[in-house]
C-alpha cells in the first residue's frame, strides 16, 4: 500500500478558537471543488471486516446470558434482544446460536405446561474467557470513560441520545449494559437527561480541556511541518490501495486541500461556510477523531448517519467518506458498509491493539474452531428427551423459517422481528 504523509516535523501548539481575519477570508473563498475519486477494493481491509462476521452478536449474547441469574436463558427470552444483535431477518435466533457450539451450550427446560423449550448457556471455555474480559474492562475503565467523554465533547451540546450511543458501544468498548454497569459509577461525569423529543440522552457534566485535543494534533510532532503547525494547517495521513490511479487534477486538488487550516473537532466551527472545502476538512477531522475513539478504528456507516445534528453537520455529510478514499476506506463486506481509518492499519494488521481487541480475537478464534469441529461431527447435542446425538453439520437443516426448534411449542418458536418492550 502506498502511503502519503504530506508533512513532518514538530508540534508547536494549536488555535482552538474561531479562526477569523485573513484565515477566515481564505476559508470562505475556497468553495467545494467538484472532485470525485473512485472506490478501489482493498482486500486487506476487507478481510478485517470479514473476519469479524457475527462477532458482535456473539459477544453481546455472551454478555446477556452471563448477566442472567440462571446462567441459562430460554430462547423466547433471548429473542427480545434480536434487534440489538443486528441479526438478518432471514436468520432465526436459535439457528444463529447453534452455529457456535464452542461458545453456547444448548439444553432444554420445561415450561409451565411441561413442554421442553430450548435454552442456551455458555460453555466452560466461553465463560472463562468472559471472566477474563471482565477483568480487562476493569483495567481499562479510565480509558473507556475517556473515550465516552470525548465522544460527548464532539457534540454541540455535550449530549447524545442513548440510542445513538447504543449503536457505537461495541466499537468504543462500552459494556453491553453500560447504562447500569458503567454510567452510575461515573455519576460525577455523566447524567441521564430528557431530550426535547422525549427520548433519554446522556450528558457530559464537565468539560476537560486536556481531553479536547484531537489525535491529529497529538501526533503532529512526528507528522507535520513546523510552519504548517504554526499556521494551523495540519494535513491528514493519506494512503491508497495498491494500484489506485490518482489523476493529476485530483492530486493537485488534494494537496491544496491538505494545506487548508485545520479546525479542531472539539472547537466551534459555526464560522465556517458549509459550502467550502475548509468546512469539508472540518467534517473529515470530526470523523477522523471519531474513528480514533473506536477500539479498531472502524464503524458501520449507518452508526454515524444520525450524528448530523449533534455534530452540527451539513446535509449529506457522509459523502466525505467517498471523496477522501485516501483517509477512509469503505468496506462492503458482511452486507453493510464499514468505514475504516486507513492510517490505523498496516495491511490487515491494526497498528495499536487495545486489550479488549485481543479478547475479541480470542472469541473469534474460539467461534471458528467450534464451527470447524462441528463440521467434523465432534459435538453432541441433547434432544428434548434427554438423549445425546452427534450434531452433523447441515446448514440447510435450520435454514428455513418454517423449521421449528425440534418442532417444539410453536408459540415459542415463531421468529418475529417486532420489538418487544417488556423487560428482557
JSON list of C-alpha atoms in Angstrom, two decimals, residues 9 21 35 50 62 69 73 110 118 134 184 197 219 292 302 321 363 417:
[
{"chain": "A", "resi": 9, "resn": "UNK", "atom": "CA", "xyz": [8.25, 17.82, 11.89]},
{"chain": "A", "resi": 21, "resn": "UNK", "atom": "CA", "xyz": [-9.23, 37.53, 10.00]},
{"chain": "A", "resi": 35, "resn": "UNK", "atom": "CA", "xyz": [-13.95, 16.14, -7.47]},
{"chain": "A", "resi": 50, "resn": "UNK", "atom": "CA", "xyz": [-14.94, -10.37, 7.08]},
{"chain": "A", "resi": 62, "resn": "UNK", "atom": "CA", "xyz": [-22.38, -13.91, 25.86]},
{"chain": "A", "resi": 69, "resn": "UNK", "atom": "CA", "xyz": [-29.24, -15.28, 37.31]},
{"chain": "A", "resi": 73, "resn": "UNK", "atom": "CA", "xyz": [-31.68, -18.45, 29.09]},
{"chain": "A", "resi": 110, "resn": "UNK", "atom": "CA", "xyz": [-39.79, -27.32, 30.70]},
{"chain": "A", "resi": 118, "resn": "UNK", "atom": "CA", "xyz": [-34.61, -24.83, 24.01]},
{"chain": "A", "resi": 134, "resn": "UNK", "atom": "CA", "xyz": [-14.48, -8.51, 32.79]},
{"chain": "A", "resi": 184, "resn": "UNK", "atom": "CA", "xyz": [-23.95, 5.02, 37.61]},
{"chain": "A", "resi": 197, "resn": "UNK", "atom": "CA", "xyz": [-38.21, 14.64, 21.54]},
{"chain": "A", "resi": 219, "resn": "UNK", "atom": "CA", "xyz": [0.64, 13.21, 16.50]},
{"chain": "A", "resi": 292, "resn": "UNK", "atom": "CA", "xyz": [-9.81, 7.15, 16.64]},
{"chain": "A", "resi": 302, "resn": "UNK", "atom": "CA", "xyz": [-25.15, 3.52, 9.47]},
{"chain": "A", "resi": 321, "resn": "UNK", "atom": "CA", "xyz": [-16.02, 9.09, 3.01]},
{"chain": "A", "resi": 363, "resn": "UNK", "atom": "CA", "xyz": [-13.71, -15.17, 20.93]},
{"chain": "A", "resi": 417, "resn": "UNK", "atom": "CA", "xyz": [-38.76, -9.10, 14.38]}
]
